[in-house]
Each structure stands twice: as C-alpha cells, then as structure tokens.
Coordinates of C-alpha atoms in Angstrom, one line a residue:
Chain A
X1 CA 88.8 67.4 9.6
X2 CA 89.1 68.5 13.3
X3 CA 88.0 65.8 15.7
X4 CA 87.0 66.2 19.4
X5 CA 88.4 63.7 21.8
X6 CA 85.3 62.7 23.6
X7 CA 85.5 59.0 24.3
X8 CA 87.9 56.4 25.9
X9 CA 88.3 54.8 22.5
X10 CA 89.3 58.1 20.9
X11 CA 91.8 58.8 23.7
X12 CA 93.4 55.4 23.5
X13 CA 93.6 55.5 19.7
X14 CA 95.3 59.0 19.8
X15 CA 97.8 57.7 22.4
X16 CA 98.5 54.6 20.2
X17 CA 99.0 56.7 17.1
X18 CA 101.9 58.8 18.3
X19 CA 105.3 58.1 19.7
X20 CA 106.2 61.6 20.7
X21 CA 104.2 64.3 22.4
X22 CA 105.4 67.9 22.3
X23 CA 103.8 70.0 25.1
X24 CA 103.4 73.7 25.5
X25 CA 103.3 74.2 29.3
X26 CA 101.3 77.3 30.4
X27 CA 97.6 76.7 29.8
X28 CA 98.3 73.0 29.0
X29 CA 100.2 71.5 31.9
X30 CA 99.7 74.3 34.4
X31 CA 98.0 77.6 34.7
X32 CA 100.1 79.9 36.9
X33 CA 101.1 77.8 39.8
X34 CA 98.3 75.2 39.5
X35 CA 98.6 71.9 37.9
X36 CA 95.6 71.2 35.6
X37 CA 93.3 68.3 36.4
X38 CA 94.4 64.7 35.5
X39 CA 97.6 66.0 33.9
X40 CA 99.8 64.1 36.3
X41 CA 97.9 60.9 35.5
X42 CA 98.1 61.6 31.8
X43 CA 101.9 62.2 31.9
X44 CA 102.4 59.0 33.9
X45 CA 100.1 57.0 31.5
X46 CA 102.2 58.3 28.5
X47 CA 105.5 57.5 30.4
X48 CA 104.2 54.0 31.2
X49 CA 103.7 53.5 27.4
X50 CA 107.3 54.7 26.7
X51 CA 106.1 57.8 24.8
X52 CA 108.7 60.5 24.3
X53 CA 107.6 63.7 26.1
X54 CA 109.1 67.1 25.2
X55 CA 108.1 70.4 26.8
X56 CA 108.5 73.3 24.5
X57 CA 108.7 77.0 25.5
X58 CA 109.6 80.2 23.8
X59 CA 111.0 81.7 27.0
X60 CA 114.8 82.2 26.5
X61 CA 115.4 83.9 29.8
X62 CA 114.2 81.1 32.1
X63 CA 116.7 78.2 32.4
X64 CA 115.7 74.7 31.6
X65 CA 116.5 73.7 35.1
X66 CA 113.8 76.1 36.3
X67 CA 111.3 74.2 34.2
X68 CA 112.3 70.9 35.8
X69 CA 112.0 72.5 39.2
X70 CA 108.5 73.8 38.4
X71 CA 107.4 70.4 37.2
X72 CA 108.8 68.7 40.3
X73 CA 107.0 71.3 42.5
X74 CA 103.8 70.3 40.7
X75 CA 104.6 66.6 41.4
X76 CA 105.4 65.7 37.8
X77 CA 108.5 63.5 38.1
X78 CA 111.0 61.7 35.9
X79 CA 111.5 64.5 33.4
X80 CA 115.0 64.9 32.3
X81 CA 116.7 68.2 31.2
X82 CA 116.9 67.1 27.6
X83 CA 113.1 66.9 27.5
X84 CA 112.8 70.6 28.1
X85 CA 113.3 72.8 24.9
X86 CA 113.2 76.5 25.3
X87 CA 114.1 78.9 22.5
X88 CA 117.6 79.5 23.9
X89 CA 118.3 75.7 23.8
X90 CA 116.6 75.4 20.5
X91 CA 118.8 78.2 19.1
X92 CA 122.0 76.5 20.4
X93 CA 120.9 73.2 18.9
X94 CA 120.1 74.9 15.6
X95 CA 123.5 76.6 15.4
X96 CA 125.3 73.4 16.3
X97 CA 123.3 70.8 14.4
X98 CA 121.5 72.5 11.5
X99 CA 123.8 75.5 10.8
X100 CA 126.9 73.5 11.9
X101 CA 128.8 76.6 12.7
X102 CA 132.5 76.0 13.2
X103 CA 133.5 76.1 16.8
X104 CA 136.4 78.5 16.0
X105 CA 133.8 81.2 15.3
X106 CA 132.5 83.4 18.0
X107 CA 128.8 84.2 18.4
X108 CA 127.6 87.7 19.1
X109 CA 124.6 87.5 21.4
X110 CA 122.1 90.3 21.9
X111 CA 120.3 88.6 24.7
X112 CA 120.5 87.2 28.2
X113 CA 122.6 84.6 30.0
X114 CA 120.0 82.0 29.2
X115 CA 121.2 82.1 25.6
X116 CA 125.0 82.4 26.1
X117 CA 125.0 79.5 28.6
X118 CA 123.2 77.2 26.2
X119 CA 125.6 78.1 23.4
X120 CA 128.6 77.6 25.7
X121 CA 127.3 74.2 26.6
X122 CA 127.7 73.3 23.0
X123 CA 131.3 74.5 23.0
X124 CA 130.8 77.9 21.4
X125 CA 132.6 81.1 22.5
X126 CA 130.0 83.8 22.9
X127 CA 130.5 87.6 22.9
X128 CA 128.4 90.2 24.5
X129 CA 129.0 93.8 25.5
X130 CA 130.1 92.6 28.9
X131 CA 132.9 90.7 27.4
X132 CA 134.5 93.7 25.7
X133 CA 137.3 94.8 28.0
X134 CA 139.9 97.5 27.7
X135 CA 138.0 99.4 25.0
X136 CA 136.1 102.6 25.2
X137 CA 132.4 101.6 24.9
X138 CA 131.1 104.5 22.8
X139 CA 129.4 105.1 19.5
X140 CA 132.5 107.0 18.4
X141 CA 134.6 103.9 18.9
X142 CA 132.2 101.7 17.0
X143 CA 134.8 100.5 14.4
X144 CA 137.1 99.2 17.2
X145 CA 134.3 97.3 19.0
X146 CA 133.9 94.7 16.2
X147 CA 135.5 91.3 16.5
X148 CA 136.5 89.8 13.1
X149 CA 136.1 86.3 14.6
X150 CA 132.4 86.6 15.0
X151 CA 130.6 84.2 12.6
X152 CA 127.0 84.3 13.8
X153 CA 124.6 86.7 15.5
X154 CA 121.9 85.6 17.9
X155 CA 119.1 88.1 18.9
X156 CA 116.6 87.5 21.6
X157 CA 115.1 89.2 24.7
X158 CA 117.7 91.4 26.4
X159 CA 116.6 93.3 29.6
X160 CA 120.0 95.1 29.4
X161 CA 119.4 96.3 25.9
X162 CA 121.2 99.6 25.0
X163 CA 121.7 101.7 21.9
X164 CA 125.4 100.7 21.8
X165 CA 124.4 97.0 21.7
X166 CA 122.1 97.7 18.8
X167 CA 125.0 99.5 17.0
X168 CA 127.3 96.6 17.4
X169 CA 124.7 94.1 16.4
X170 CA 124.0 96.2 13.2
X171 CA 127.7 96.1 12.3
X172 CA 127.7 92.3 12.2
X173 CA 124.4 92.1 10.4
X174 CA 125.7 94.5 7.7
X175 CA 128.0 91.6 6.7
X176 CA 125.5 89.4 4.8
X177 CA 127.8 86.4 5.3
X178 CA 127.1 86.3 9.0
X179 CA 124.0 84.3 9.8
X180 CA 121.3 86.1 11.8
X181 CA 119.5 83.8 14.2
X182 CA 116.5 84.8 16.3
X183 CA 115.3 83.0 19.4
X184 CA 111.6 83.8 18.9
X185 CA 109.4 86.5 17.6
X186 CA 106.8 87.1 20.3
X187 CA 106.3 90.9 20.3
X188 CA 105.5 91.1 24.0
X189 CA 105.2 88.9 27.1
X190 CA 102.8 89.2 30.0
X191 CA 104.3 90.8 33.1
X192 CA 102.6 92.1 36.3
X193 CA 99.2 92.6 34.7
X194 CA 100.7 94.3 31.7
X195 CA 102.9 93.5 28.8
X196 CA 106.6 94.2 28.2
X197 CA 108.5 94.2 24.9
X198 CA 109.4 90.6 23.9
X199 CA 112.2 89.0 22.0
X200 CA 110.3 89.7 18.8
X201 CA 110.6 93.4 19.4
X202 CA 114.4 93.2 19.8
X203 CA 114.6 91.0 16.7
X204 CA 112.5 93.6 14.9
X205 CA 114.8 96.5 15.6
X206 CA 117.8 94.5 14.5
X207 CA 115.9 93.4 11.4
X208 CA 114.7 96.8 10.5
X209 CA 118.0 98.6 10.9
X210 CA 119.9 96.0 8.9
X211 CA 117.2 95.5 6.3
X212 CA 117.5 91.7 6.9
X213 CA 115.1 89.0 8.0
X214 CA 116.5 86.4 10.4
X215 CA 117.9 83.4 8.7
X216 CA 116.2 81.2 11.3
X217 CA 113.8 81.7 14.1
X218 CA 114.1 79.1 16.8
X219 CA 110.8 79.5 18.7
X220 CA 107.2 78.5 18.1
X221 CA 105.6 78.7 15.5
X222 CA 108.7 78.9 13.3
X223 CA 110.4 76.0 11.5
X224 CA 113.8 76.7 13.2
X225 CA 112.5 75.4 16.5
X226 CA 111.0 72.3 14.8
X227 CA 114.3 71.7 12.9
X228 CA 116.1 71.8 16.2
X229 CA 113.7 69.4 17.9
X230 CA 113.6 66.9 15.0
X231 CA 117.4 67.0 14.6
X232 CA 118.2 66.6 18.2
X233 CA 115.6 64.0 19.1
X234 CA 115.6 62.1 15.8
X235 CA 111.8 62.2 15.6
X236 CA 109.5 60.9 13.0
X237 CA 107.0 63.7 12.1
X238 CA 104.2 61.2 11.3
X239 CA 104.4 59.8 14.9
X240 CA 104.7 63.2 16.6
X241 CA 101.9 65.4 17.9
X242 CA 102.0 69.0 19.2
X243 CA 99.8 69.7 22.2
X244 CA 99.0 73.4 23.0
X245 CA 96.4 76.0 24.0
X246 CA 97.1 78.6 21.4
X247 CA 96.2 78.6 17.8
X248 CA 98.7 81.3 16.6
X249 CA 101.8 79.7 18.2
X250 CA 101.2 76.0 19.2
X251 CA 98.8 74.9 16.6
X252 CA 100.5 76.9 13.8
X253 CA 103.8 75.4 15.0
X254 CA 102.4 71.9 14.3
X255 CA 100.6 72.7 11.1
X256 CA 103.4 74.7 9.3
X257 CA 105.7 71.8 10.2
X258 CA 103.4 69.1 9.0
X259 CA 102.8 67.7 12.5
X260 CA 99.4 66.8 13.9
X261 CA 98.0 68.9 16.7
X262 CA 95.9 68.7 19.8
X263 CA 94.3 71.9 21.0
X264 CA 93.3 71.9 24.7
X265 CA 90.7 74.3 25.9
X266 CA 92.3 75.1 29.2
X267 CA 94.1 78.1 27.9
X268 CA 92.8 81.0 25.8
X269 CA 90.9 79.4 22.9
X270 CA 87.1 78.7 22.9
X271 CA 85.4 75.5 21.6
X272 CA 83.3 77.6 19.2
X273 CA 86.5 78.6 17.4
X274 CA 87.3 75.0 16.4
X275 CA 84.1 73.0 16.7
X276 CA 83.4 73.5 13.0
X277 CA 86.9 72.6 12.0
X278 CA 90.2 74.5 11.9
X279 CA 92.9 74.0 9.4
X280 CA 95.7 74.0 12.0
X281 CA 93.9 71.7 14.5
X282 CA 93.8 67.9 14.1
X283 CA 92.2 67.1 17.4
X284 CA 90.9 69.1 20.3
X285 CA 89.9 68.2 23.9
X286 CA 88.5 70.0 26.9
X287 CA 91.8 69.4 28.7
X288 CA 95.0 67.4 28.3
X289 CA 93.9 65.3 31.3
X290 CA 91.1 63.8 29.2
X291 CA 93.6 61.5 27.6
X292 CA 93.7 59.7 31.0
X293 CA 90.3 60.7 32.5
X294 CA 88.1 59.5 29.6
X295 CA 89.6 56.0 29.9
X296 CA 89.4 55.8 33.6
X297 CA 85.6 56.2 33.7
Chain B
X1 CA 106.5 115.5 -17.4
X2 CA 110.0 115.9 -15.9
X3 CA 111.8 119.0 -17.2
X4 CA 115.6 119.7 -17.1
X5 CA 116.5 123.2 -16.2
X6 CA 119.1 124.0 -18.9
X7 CA 118.6 127.6 -19.9
X8 CA 118.5 131.1 -18.3
X9 CA 114.9 131.4 -19.3
X10 CA 113.9 128.1 -17.6
X11 CA 115.8 129.1 -14.5
X12 CA 114.1 132.5 -14.4
X13 CA 110.7 131.1 -15.0
X14 CA 111.1 128.5 -12.2
X15 CA 112.2 131.2 -9.8
X16 CA 109.2 133.4 -10.8
X17 CA 106.7 130.5 -10.4
X18 CA 107.4 129.8 -6.7
X19 CA 107.2 131.9 -3.6
X20 CA 108.7 129.3 -1.2
X21 CA 111.8 127.1 -1.6
X22 CA 112.2 124.1 0.7
X23 CA 115.8 122.9 0.7
X24 CA 117.3 119.6 1.8
X25 CA 120.8 120.6 2.9
X26 CA 123.3 117.7 2.5
X27 CA 123.9 117.1 -1.2
X28 CA 122.0 120.3 -2.1
X29 CA 123.6 123.2 -0.2
X30 CA 126.7 121.5 0.9
X31 CA 128.5 118.1 0.7
X32 CA 130.3 117.4 4.0
X33 CA 132.0 120.7 4.9
X34 CA 132.1 122.1 1.3
X35 CA 129.5 124.6 -0.1
X36 CA 128.4 123.5 -3.6
X37 CA 129.2 125.8 -6.5
X38 CA 127.0 129.0 -7.0
X39 CA 124.8 128.1 -4.1
X40 CA 125.7 131.3 -2.2
X41 CA 124.7 133.3 -5.3
X42 CA 121.5 131.4 -5.8
X43 CA 120.4 131.9 -2.2
X44 CA 121.2 135.6 -2.4
X45 CA 119.3 135.8 -5.7
X46 CA 116.3 134.2 -4.1
X47 CA 116.6 136.4 -1.0
X48 CA 116.7 139.5 -3.3
X49 CA 113.4 138.5 -4.8
X50 CA 111.9 138.0 -1.3
X51 CA 111.4 134.3 -1.7
X52 CA 110.8 132.4 1.5
X53 CA 113.6 129.9 2.0
X54 CA 113.2 126.9 4.4
X55 CA 115.9 124.4 5.2
X56 CA 114.4 120.9 6.0
X57 CA 116.3 118.1 7.8
X58 CA 115.3 114.8 9.3
X59 CA 118.0 115.0 12.0
X60 CA 116.4 115.5 15.4
X61 CA 119.6 115.3 17.4
X62 CA 121.4 118.4 15.9
X63 CA 119.9 121.6 17.1
X64 CA 118.6 124.2 14.7
X65 CA 121.2 126.7 15.9
X66 CA 123.9 124.3 14.7
X67 CA 122.4 124.5 11.2
X68 CA 122.6 128.3 11.3
X69 CA 126.2 128.1 12.5
X70 CA 127.0 125.7 9.7
X71 CA 125.4 128.0 7.1
X72 CA 127.3 131.0 8.5
X73 CA 130.6 129.1 8.4
X74 CA 129.8 128.4 4.7
X75 CA 129.2 132.1 4.3
X76 CA 125.4 131.8 3.8
X77 CA 124.0 134.7 5.8
X78 CA 120.7 136.2 6.9
X79 CA 119.0 132.8 7.7
X80 CA 116.8 133.0 10.7
X81 CA 116.2 130.2 13.2
X82 CA 112.6 129.8 12.1
X83 CA 113.8 129.0 8.5
X84 CA 115.4 125.8 9.8
X85 CA 113.0 122.9 10.3
X86 CA 114.4 119.6 11.6
X87 CA 112.2 116.7 12.6
X88 CA 112.3 117.6 16.3
X89 CA 111.0 121.1 15.6
X90 CA 108.5 119.7 13.1
X91 CA 107.3 117.3 15.8
X92 CA 106.8 120.2 18.2
X93 CA 105.0 122.3 15.7
X94 CA 102.8 119.3 14.8
X95 CA 101.8 118.6 18.4
X96 CA 101.2 122.3 19.1
X97 CA 99.5 123.4 15.9
X98 CA 98.0 120.3 14.2
X99 CA 97.3 117.9 17.2
X100 CA 96.7 121.0 19.4
X101 CA 97.6 119.0 22.5
X102 CA 96.5 120.7 25.7
X103 CA 99.4 122.3 27.6
X104 CA 98.4 120.6 30.8
X105 CA 99.3 117.2 29.3
X106 CA 102.9 115.9 29.6
X107 CA 104.7 114.4 26.7
X108 CA 106.7 111.2 27.2
X109 CA 109.8 111.4 25.0
X110 CA 111.9 108.4 23.8
X111 CA 114.6 110.6 22.3
X112 CA 117.3 113.2 22.8
X113 CA 117.4 116.7 24.2
X114 CA 116.9 118.0 20.6
X115 CA 113.3 116.9 20.9
X116 CA 112.5 117.8 24.5
X117 CA 113.9 121.3 24.1
X118 CA 111.8 122.0 21.0
X119 CA 108.7 120.8 22.9
X120 CA 109.6 122.9 25.9
X121 CA 109.9 125.9 23.7
X122 CA 106.3 125.5 22.8
X123 CA 105.4 125.4 26.5
X124 CA 105.0 121.6 26.9
X125 CA 106.2 119.7 30.0
X126 CA 108.3 116.7 28.8
X127 CA 109.0 113.5 30.6
X128 CA 112.0 111.2 30.1
X129 CA 113.6 108.5 32.2
X130 CA 116.0 111.2 33.6
X131 CA 113.0 113.1 35.0
X132 CA 111.8 110.2 37.1
X133 CA 113.1 110.8 40.6
X134 CA 112.7 108.9 43.9
X135 CA 111.4 105.8 42.2
X136 CA 113.1 102.5 41.7
X137 CA 113.9 102.3 38.0
X138 CA 113.3 98.6 37.4
X139 CA 111.0 96.4 35.3
X140 CA 109.5 95.1 38.5
X141 CA 108.4 98.6 39.4
X142 CA 106.9 99.2 35.9
X143 CA 103.4 100.0 37.1
X144 CA 104.7 102.8 39.4
X145 CA 106.7 104.5 36.6
X146 CA 103.7 105.6 34.6
X147 CA 102.5 109.2 34.9
X148 CA 98.8 109.5 34.3
X149 CA 99.2 113.1 33.1
X150 CA 101.1 111.9 29.9
X151 CA 98.9 112.7 26.9
X152 CA 101.3 112.1 24.0
X153 CA 104.3 109.9 23.2
X154 CA 107.1 111.1 20.9
X155 CA 109.6 108.6 19.6
X156 CA 112.9 109.5 17.8
X157 CA 116.5 108.7 17.9
X158 CA 117.8 108.0 21.4
X159 CA 121.5 107.2 21.9
X160 CA 120.6 106.4 25.5
X161 CA 118.0 103.9 24.6
X162 CA 117.5 101.1 27.2
X163 CA 115.1 98.3 27.7
X164 CA 113.4 100.1 30.6
X165 CA 112.7 103.1 28.4
X166 CA 111.1 100.8 25.8
X167 CA 109.0 99.2 28.6
X168 CA 107.7 102.6 29.7
X169 CA 107.0 103.7 26.2
X170 CA 105.0 100.6 25.6
X171 CA 102.8 101.2 28.7
X172 CA 101.8 104.6 27.2
X173 CA 101.2 103.2 23.7
X174 CA 99.0 100.4 25.1
X175 CA 96.5 103.2 25.8
X176 CA 95.1 103.9 22.3
X177 CA 93.9 107.3 23.4
X178 CA 97.5 108.6 23.7
X179 CA 98.8 109.8 20.3
X180 CA 102.0 108.2 19.0
X181 CA 104.2 110.7 17.2
X182 CA 107.4 109.8 15.4
X183 CA 110.1 112.3 14.5
X184 CA 111.2 110.4 11.3
X185 CA 111.6 106.9 10.0
X186 CA 115.1 106.7 8.6
X187 CA 116.2 103.1 9.4
X188 CA 119.9 104.1 9.7
X189 CA 122.2 107.2 9.5
X190 CA 125.7 107.4 8.2
X191 CA 128.4 107.5 10.8
X192 CA 132.2 107.0 10.6
X193 CA 132.2 105.1 7.3
X194 CA 129.4 102.8 8.5
X195 CA 125.8 103.0 9.5
X196 CA 124.1 103.2 12.9
X197 CA 120.5 102.5 13.8
X198 CA 118.4 105.6 13.0
X199 CA 115.2 107.1 14.5
X200 CA 113.1 104.7 12.3
X201 CA 114.6 101.7 14.0
X202 CA 113.6 103.1 17.4
X203 CA 110.1 103.9 16.1
X204 CA 109.9 100.4 14.7
X205 CA 110.5 98.7 18.0
X206 CA 107.9 100.9 19.7
X207 CA 105.5 100.2 16.9
X208 CA 106.1 96.5 16.8
X209 CA 105.8 95.9 20.5
X210 CA 102.6 98.0 20.8
X211 CA 101.1 96.8 17.5
X212 CA 100.4 100.4 16.6
X213 CA 101.6 102.6 13.7
X214 CA 102.6 106.2 14.5
X215 CA 99.7 108.6 14.2
X216 CA 102.0 111.1 12.6
X217 CA 105.6 111.0 11.3
X218 CA 107.2 114.4 11.3
X219 CA 110.1 113.9 8.9
X220 CA 110.6 113.6 5.2
X221 CA 108.9 112.1 3.2
X222 CA 105.9 111.9 5.5
X223 CA 102.9 114.3 5.5
X224 CA 103.4 115.1 9.2
X225 CA 106.4 117.2 8.4
X226 CA 104.6 119.0 5.5
X227 CA 101.6 119.6 7.7
X228 CA 103.9 121.2 10.3
X229 CA 105.7 123.4 7.6
X230 CA 102.4 124.5 5.9
X231 CA 100.7 125.2 9.2
X232 CA 103.6 127.1 10.7
X233 CA 104.6 129.1 7.7
X234 CA 101.1 129.6 6.2
X235 CA 102.3 128.4 2.8
X236 CA 100.4 128.0 -0.5
X237 CA 101.2 124.5 -1.9
X238 CA 101.0 125.7 -5.5
X239 CA 103.7 128.3 -4.9
X240 CA 106.0 126.0 -3.0
X241 CA 108.8 123.8 -4.4
X242 CA 110.9 121.1 -2.7
X243 CA 114.6 121.0 -3.7
X244 CA 116.5 117.9 -2.8
X245 CA 119.0 115.2 -3.9
X246 CA 117.2 112.0 -3.0
X247 CA 114.2 110.4 -4.7
X248 CA 113.0 108.3 -1.8
X249 CA 112.9 111.2 0.8
X250 CA 113.1 114.6 -0.8
X251 CA 111.3 114.0 -4.1
X252 CA 108.7 111.7 -2.5
X253 CA 108.2 114.3 0.2
X254 CA 107.1 116.8 -2.5
X255 CA 105.1 114.4 -4.6
X256 CA 103.1 112.8 -1.8
X257 CA 102.2 116.2 -0.5
X258 CA 101.3 117.6 -3.9
X259 CA 104.2 120.0 -4.1
X260 CA 106.4 120.5 -7.1
X261 CA 110.0 119.2 -6.9
X262 CA 113.4 120.0 -8.2
X263 CA 116.0 117.2 -8.1
X264 CA 119.6 118.3 -8.1
X265 CA 122.3 115.8 -9.2
X266 CA 124.9 116.9 -6.7
X267 CA 123.9 114.1 -4.3
X268 CA 123.3 110.4 -4.9
X269 CA 120.9 110.3 -7.9
X270 CA 122.1 109.9 -11.5
X271 CA 120.7 111.9 -14.5
X272 CA 119.8 108.6 -16.3
X273 CA 117.3 107.8 -13.5
X274 CA 115.2 110.8 -14.3
X275 CA 116.0 111.9 -17.8
X276 CA 113.2 109.9 -19.3
X277 CA 110.8 111.3 -16.7
X278 CA 110.0 110.3 -13.1
X279 CA 106.6 110.6 -11.4
X280 CA 108.0 112.3 -8.3
X281 CA 110.3 114.9 -10.1
X282 CA 108.9 118.1 -11.7
X283 CA 112.3 119.5 -12.6
X284 CA 115.9 118.5 -12.4
X285 CA 119.1 120.4 -12.7
X286 CA 122.8 119.5 -12.5
X287 CA 123.1 121.6 -9.4
X288 CA 121.1 124.1 -7.3
X289 CA 123.6 126.7 -8.3
X290 CA 122.3 126.5 -11.9
X291 CA 119.4 128.7 -10.9
X292 CA 121.9 131.5 -10.6
X293 CA 124.7 130.3 -12.9
X294 CA 122.6 129.8 -16.1
X295 CA 121.3 133.4 -15.9
X296 CA 124.7 134.9 -15.3
X297 CA 126.3 133.5 -18.4

C-alpha cells in the first residue's frame, strides 16, 4: 500500500520509523542550482534527531568533494565526505569490502579519474591506457599490452574512450576468472539540452564483445550499490528508507533491495502515477521539505 | 530434409538446379592462405556452365579489390569486382537501391574508409569526424558538430572509435527520422590468436545509447545483405544457393531469406551436427571441391 505523507503526524511517524535516510540529490535536494523548499530545515531536523543521512548518486565522473561543495553552496552544512556515495566510491567499496580483492592485484579501469582515485584511496593499484609506458599502443601489439597481474576490470563512463581501450578491456574479460564490475548502467546522461552516451553504454559494449554480464553493478538501482552502502555503513535494512524522484532508478533501488521508499514529486514523476498505489513506492510526498513543513504549521 | 552430396549424380543435379552460387570465403574457398582441394576446378566448372558466382563477406574494413587479389594469388581467375560483396558494399547498395536515399543527403559514418569509399562510389557525400574542419572537437561543442544535411547513419567497425564519435552518432540517432544502418553484427573478429571487438560491438553501443535497433543490417545472416544482393544482381531466390561453413551466419543467412543452403565441412562445423538433419541446411558436403571431384572419379 502506497501512502501519501499529508499530515504532521504522518511526517513525524515516518521520521521516527527510520534511522537512515538515503537521498538521491537532483530533483530531491536541488533542481539545477536551486535548493528545493524546506529541504534545509528537513535536513537539519533529521540531523537534530541523529538520523544517518547518505547522499547517493550514479555519477562516477564528479568527485565526492564536488558534492560537498555544492551542498555547502546551497547552505546545507555538516555533511561529511563519507556521507556521499557515488558509483565510483560504491565500486571501490564493493571491490574492497564485498569482493575483497587482494591488494596485490591490479585493477584495469575503463573509466575516468573519479574511479581510479577512489580505488587508489582503498590501496589498489589501478591500470589505464595512460599507465602503459614504453610499449607501442597499437592493435597489432595487443598481446603485449596485457598485464598478468590484473585481477579485476572496472567499466564506467570514459570520455577518453578509444577502440584500443576496448580491445584491452576485452582481453581481460575473455578470462572468466577476472571479475567484471560496472559502475552503473545509465544508457545516457543529460548534457547541454541533449543526451550523451552514459556509463551503461560503455558497459554494454564491453559486455556485448565479451559475451559476459557484469558480475556487479555498483549504481542505482542495482544491488551492487546497496551491498556497498550496507557493508560500509553497517545499516539495518528495516530502519533505512530511500528517498528519490525517479521510479526506475531510486524507487526500484529501494524495492529490489527490500528497503522502504519515499517518492517526492519535485522531479519527473506525477502524482497520478502513484496515487492508486505503486509496488515500488512505500510513501510519497509533494516534496522532501514536507517532512519539516507539515509539522511546522 | 538435409541431404549429403555423396555421388556424381547428386553433384551434377545440384549444379543444374541453381543459377547463382553465393560463397562464403574463409573455410569454404580458402583456409588462411591455402586454397581448399578441388575448389579451383569447381569454380571453373561452374564458370563453364555460366553460373553466377558471388563471394560474400562480412568484413567491411578489407576492400573488395583485396578479395580479388587474394583470389588471383590462389589462382582463381576471372572474378570481377561486382562479384565480391562485403558488408560495406552491401550497405552502399542497400542505401542506394533499397532505401533509395536522396543524393543531396549526407551520410554520417561511424566506421572505416572501406565504408565511406563504397558510399562515395554510389555518389553519396559521407561525413566522419575527420571531415569536420574549423570546429572545436569537444563534447562541450556537441551542438555545433551536427550537420543538418545528414539523412542517414551507418555504423560499422571503426578502429579509430572515440567517445566524441559516439556522441555525434547518438545526436543523429536521437532523430528517429534518420535511418540507422549497420554493416554487420559480429560481436568480435579473430586477430593474432585472440579476439577484438567487431562491428556488432560498435553497433551495440550506438543501439543501446539511442534505444534504437538498426533499421537494416547489411551483413550475414541479416536480410539487409540479401536484399542488397537480390536487388543488385536481380536474382531469383529459387535458383540461388548459399554455400558456407558456419551454421549461425552462412546457413542462417540462407534459411532466413528462403534460399537453399550447402554446408561444407572444411570450416568449423562437424558432420554429426547435421547428419540427422538441420532446419537451416538443405545439403551438406565434405568440401566445396566435391561438386567437381565426385564427378571426375
């Protein structure tokens, strides 16, 4: 049963029920460069009640520090770096804590610095085309470009994608013993009034050429990201709620992982889609800020 | 009912029944740089009976002249350029004769010179990243890199694939009125004892990012290639047979297009796979050369 949060009592009861709030950002906390109404007050209310707040994004190219900076600019304070989880960080947590990859193994990364730096922070040695020195970087030389110490492949969005990078990635993926980890599977991302190919498109070409599915996908709505969050933050699923504005990523992320969800209507979904009930939505509200605003009336 | 060609009478009857023989090359005519036994005599026998012979390949990067040169080197003579159909040529025929794209439209090509040169031979103006002059080639400038005269997109194998090329390809494919033509969909191709990503992998990323399937695929086993061959050579399907060594491309190419097939066992398939009958195989023989050799005994 999907319930609309309409009253001060409902808002208070929802806040009481959960210890941890996972937030999608765009369409929930902000839209573009504008903070949404009463979000600051809601965040502060949750902080005053010692709730754990985690901000969850699929973007692996933006660093977590940039998220903190954006929150600060919007006057949301007291958020620590570990409260920001993007798909690059989630991937690094997954490899370290779930996959428990040995630190003497290198990780081949088809992706940006956002990914390599998070992996390096956990003590892993990463390998990209830029790291291959003193070798002829051609297809003809493919057999010499493979490093036998590579023990894991990470694929995500790579603005410097080339055919040779795909060739090398395929060589590792042809070895079925090497885990294939994807940051996220968004097919596109919005950019300058249009769309550009997203991490999911890069994952798809690696997947299609190797005839393998990723062993884990560390973005919403896939379990890999939830595994990372739960493992890293030692959360209790029954006391955790996912707040988002999209059914196909945020709400699905909650429901496939058996976590309650709150849909806010400040993004792309309409009330009519959920007012008769939706299997992925536990609660919905006009806006996140209602958790504060309904009680302050 | 699948029939094995075992006797001189069966060979003669097969030759009589068909006007046109479509041949896969590798594993049928040659293996590596070796001509297979009695192939020269079989080709000459068919030529002496005025059969139309067409050599069909999915490789869009090798030019058709290179095929003629290889046949000459193997002492197979009197084959004209128009008897060689690779997926690049098939794509050009398809766009010209089946799609009938207006010549004032440009064609955006994500692929090699093999493709652009075949299209240019038919009078089309092609556009690739190399043709974009005096513009800043960056993602940020994406909206200025689009040519409004592009009326068709061709995607095939591109060893110079980059993220920016994929971005531009996506912009065209987001316009559903622009046809999306693929050369072929082989996920990989063999190279130096390993595999590299094939045209199908490049098609897949274009397809996944745009959420579109190609409107036509001009390689085996897809109907686009057969449409090109039938249209260009004015063939009668009932009098045409496809000869090949692979079930999943060559034999399927025949059967999905309602053309009889002859499987030869000089490639990757085993007799045990077809001896009890196979829905895609009309006839099979130990080798193509048997069409001559059985009669000469």
